[in-house]
mmCIF file of C-alpha atoms in Angstrom:
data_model
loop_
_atom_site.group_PDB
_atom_site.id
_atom_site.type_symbol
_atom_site.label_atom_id
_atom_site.label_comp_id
_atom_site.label_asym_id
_atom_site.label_seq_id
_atom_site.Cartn_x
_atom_site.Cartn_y
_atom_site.Cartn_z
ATOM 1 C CA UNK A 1 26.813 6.168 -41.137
ATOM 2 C CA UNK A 2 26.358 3.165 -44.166
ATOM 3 C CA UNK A 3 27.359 0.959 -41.716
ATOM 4 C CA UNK A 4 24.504 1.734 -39.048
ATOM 5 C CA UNK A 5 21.965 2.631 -41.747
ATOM 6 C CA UNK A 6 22.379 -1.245 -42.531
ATOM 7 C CA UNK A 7 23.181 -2.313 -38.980
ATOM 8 C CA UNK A 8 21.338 -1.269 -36.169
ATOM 9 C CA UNK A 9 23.729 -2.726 -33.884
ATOM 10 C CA UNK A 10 26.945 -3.728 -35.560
ATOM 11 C CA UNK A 11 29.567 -6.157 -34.233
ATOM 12 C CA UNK A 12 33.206 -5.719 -33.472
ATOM 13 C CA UNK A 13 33.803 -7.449 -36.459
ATOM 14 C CA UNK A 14 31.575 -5.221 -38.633
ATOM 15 C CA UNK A 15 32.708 -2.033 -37.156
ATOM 16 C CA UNK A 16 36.367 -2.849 -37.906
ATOM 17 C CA UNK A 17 35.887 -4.454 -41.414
ATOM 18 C CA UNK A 18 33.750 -1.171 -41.822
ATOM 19 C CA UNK A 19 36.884 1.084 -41.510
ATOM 20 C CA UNK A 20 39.597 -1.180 -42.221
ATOM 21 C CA UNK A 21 40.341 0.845 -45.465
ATOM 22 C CA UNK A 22 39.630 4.765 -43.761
ATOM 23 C CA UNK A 23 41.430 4.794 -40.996
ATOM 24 C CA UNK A 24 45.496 4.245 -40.061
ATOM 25 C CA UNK A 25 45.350 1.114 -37.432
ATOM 26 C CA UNK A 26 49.054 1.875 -36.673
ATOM 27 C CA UNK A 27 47.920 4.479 -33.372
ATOM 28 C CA UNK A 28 45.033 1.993 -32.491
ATOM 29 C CA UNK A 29 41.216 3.706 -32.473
ATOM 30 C CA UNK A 30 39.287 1.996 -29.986
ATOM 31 C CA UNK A 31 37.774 5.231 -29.260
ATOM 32 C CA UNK A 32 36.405 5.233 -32.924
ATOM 33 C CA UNK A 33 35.153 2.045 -32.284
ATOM 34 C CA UNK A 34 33.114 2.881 -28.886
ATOM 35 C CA UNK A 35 32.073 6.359 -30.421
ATOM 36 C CA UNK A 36 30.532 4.279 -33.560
ATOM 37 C CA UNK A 37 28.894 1.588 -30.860
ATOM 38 C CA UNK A 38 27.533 4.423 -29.018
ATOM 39 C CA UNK A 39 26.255 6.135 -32.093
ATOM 40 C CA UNK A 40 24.406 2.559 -32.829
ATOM 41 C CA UNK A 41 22.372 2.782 -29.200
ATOM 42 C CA UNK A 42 21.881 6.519 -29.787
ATOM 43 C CA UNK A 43 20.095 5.787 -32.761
ATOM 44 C CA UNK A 44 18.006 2.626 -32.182
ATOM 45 C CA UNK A 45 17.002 4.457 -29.126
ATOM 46 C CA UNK A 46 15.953 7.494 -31.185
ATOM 47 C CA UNK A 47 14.398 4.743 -33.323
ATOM 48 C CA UNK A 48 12.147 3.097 -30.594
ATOM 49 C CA UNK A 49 11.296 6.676 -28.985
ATOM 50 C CA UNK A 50 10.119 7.511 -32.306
ATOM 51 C CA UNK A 51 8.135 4.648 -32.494
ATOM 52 C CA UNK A 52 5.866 5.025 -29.154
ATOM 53 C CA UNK A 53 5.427 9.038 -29.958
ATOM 54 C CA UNK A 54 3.269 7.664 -32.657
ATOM 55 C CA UNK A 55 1.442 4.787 -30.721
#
């Protein structure tokens, strides 16, 4: 979650420098990867929903 609280939507390259030191890379987590990218839309679209309720 520090990562998207500072990056709305995070790169490849953030999103493995962000848990190159939490996770074991030997079985591979591309579905960490996509669930943290998906978490990123989820919220920026929470964000922007949000945002018109209160126009």
């Amino acid at each position: 979650k520090a990562l998207l609280d500072r990056t709305q939507k995070p790169t490849a390259e953030d999103i493995e420098e962000a848990v190159s030191g939490n996770i074991c890379r030997c079985t591979g987590y591309n579905k960490i990867v996509d669930a943290i990218h998906l978490a990123a839309e989820r919220m920026a679209g929470s964000k922007e929903q949000g945002a018109r309720q209160r126009a």
